[in-house]
XYZ file of C-alpha atoms in Angstrom:
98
model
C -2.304 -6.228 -11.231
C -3.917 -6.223 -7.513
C -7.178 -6.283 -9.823
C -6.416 -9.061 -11.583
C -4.700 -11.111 -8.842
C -7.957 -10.696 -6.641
C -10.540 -11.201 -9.540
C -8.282 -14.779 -10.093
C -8.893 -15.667 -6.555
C -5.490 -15.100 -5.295
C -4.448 -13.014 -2.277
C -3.070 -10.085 -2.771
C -0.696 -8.133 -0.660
C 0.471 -4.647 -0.897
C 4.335 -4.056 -0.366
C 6.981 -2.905 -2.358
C 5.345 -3.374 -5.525
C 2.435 -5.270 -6.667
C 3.082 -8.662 -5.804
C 0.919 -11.608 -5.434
C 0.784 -14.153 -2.514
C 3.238 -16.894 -4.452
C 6.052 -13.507 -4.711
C 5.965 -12.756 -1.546
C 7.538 -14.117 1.549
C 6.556 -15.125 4.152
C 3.418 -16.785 1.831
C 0.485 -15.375 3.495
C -3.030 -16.253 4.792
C -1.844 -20.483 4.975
C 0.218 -19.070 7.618
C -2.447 -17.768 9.489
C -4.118 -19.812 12.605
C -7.642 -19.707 13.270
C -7.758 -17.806 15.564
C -5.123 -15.329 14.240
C -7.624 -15.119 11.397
C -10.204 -14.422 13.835
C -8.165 -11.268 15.370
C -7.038 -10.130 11.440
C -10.842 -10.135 10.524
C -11.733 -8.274 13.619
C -9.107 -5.730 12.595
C -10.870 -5.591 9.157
C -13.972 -4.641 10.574
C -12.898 -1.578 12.623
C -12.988 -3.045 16.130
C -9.896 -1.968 18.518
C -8.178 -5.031 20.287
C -10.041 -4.692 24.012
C -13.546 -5.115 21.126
C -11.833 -8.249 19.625
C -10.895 -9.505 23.342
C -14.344 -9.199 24.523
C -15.971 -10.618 21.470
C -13.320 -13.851 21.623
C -13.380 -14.138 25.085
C -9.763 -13.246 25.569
C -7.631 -10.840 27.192
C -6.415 -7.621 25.364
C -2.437 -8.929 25.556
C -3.895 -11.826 24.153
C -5.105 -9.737 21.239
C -2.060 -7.713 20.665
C -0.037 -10.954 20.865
C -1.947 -13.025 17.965
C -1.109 -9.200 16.320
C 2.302 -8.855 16.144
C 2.248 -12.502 15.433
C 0.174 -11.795 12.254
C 2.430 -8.852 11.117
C 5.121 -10.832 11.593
C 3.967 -13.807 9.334
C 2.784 -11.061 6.572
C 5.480 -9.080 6.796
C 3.078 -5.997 7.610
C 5.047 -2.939 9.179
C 2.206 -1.168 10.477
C -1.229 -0.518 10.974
C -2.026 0.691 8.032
C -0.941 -2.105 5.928
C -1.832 -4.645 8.276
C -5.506 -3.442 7.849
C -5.152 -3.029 3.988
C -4.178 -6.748 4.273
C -7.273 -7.986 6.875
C -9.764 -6.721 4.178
C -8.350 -8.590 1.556
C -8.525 -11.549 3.563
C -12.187 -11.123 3.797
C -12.504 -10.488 0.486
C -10.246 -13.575 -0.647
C -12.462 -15.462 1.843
C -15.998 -13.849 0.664
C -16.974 -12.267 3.867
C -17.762 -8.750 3.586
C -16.238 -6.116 6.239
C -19.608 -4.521 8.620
């Protein structure tokens, strides 16, 4: 299903289940900012907040604010799965993780 979900262009977001982005509340990447999208992409590419801080020009609270703001909207309960979820934003967005 995650296959076929991503292939279709949809996000997809682990959880209980395979679910896609119209199952799943909150409803995903929409609710995203900018700049949360920013941090979330940051996250995707292996920096730790104080290297997303630096590169955005903003403090490291900052960082870990727009963070638990992010798992919030997603419903992500930790690291783990809010990583699993940055990459498929890049993905969904065709930018590649480096």
């Amino acid at each position: 299903m995650a296959v076929r979900t991503l292939a279709a262009g949809e996000p997809f977001f682990p959880g209980v289940g395979l679910r896609t982005a119209q199952e799943r509340e909150p409803a995903g990447e929409e609710q995203i900012s900018p700049r949360e999208r920013e941090v979330l992409f940051g996250i995707a590419r292996g920096s730790t907040h104080a290297q997303i801080a630096r590169y955005l020009g903003i403090s490291p609270h900052t960082v870990d604010t727009y963070v638990r703001r992010i798992r919030t909207k997603l419903g992500v309960g930790n690291k783990a799965e809010l990583t699993r979820v940055a990459l498929l934003f890049m993905v969904n967005a065709g930018q590649r993780a480096s």
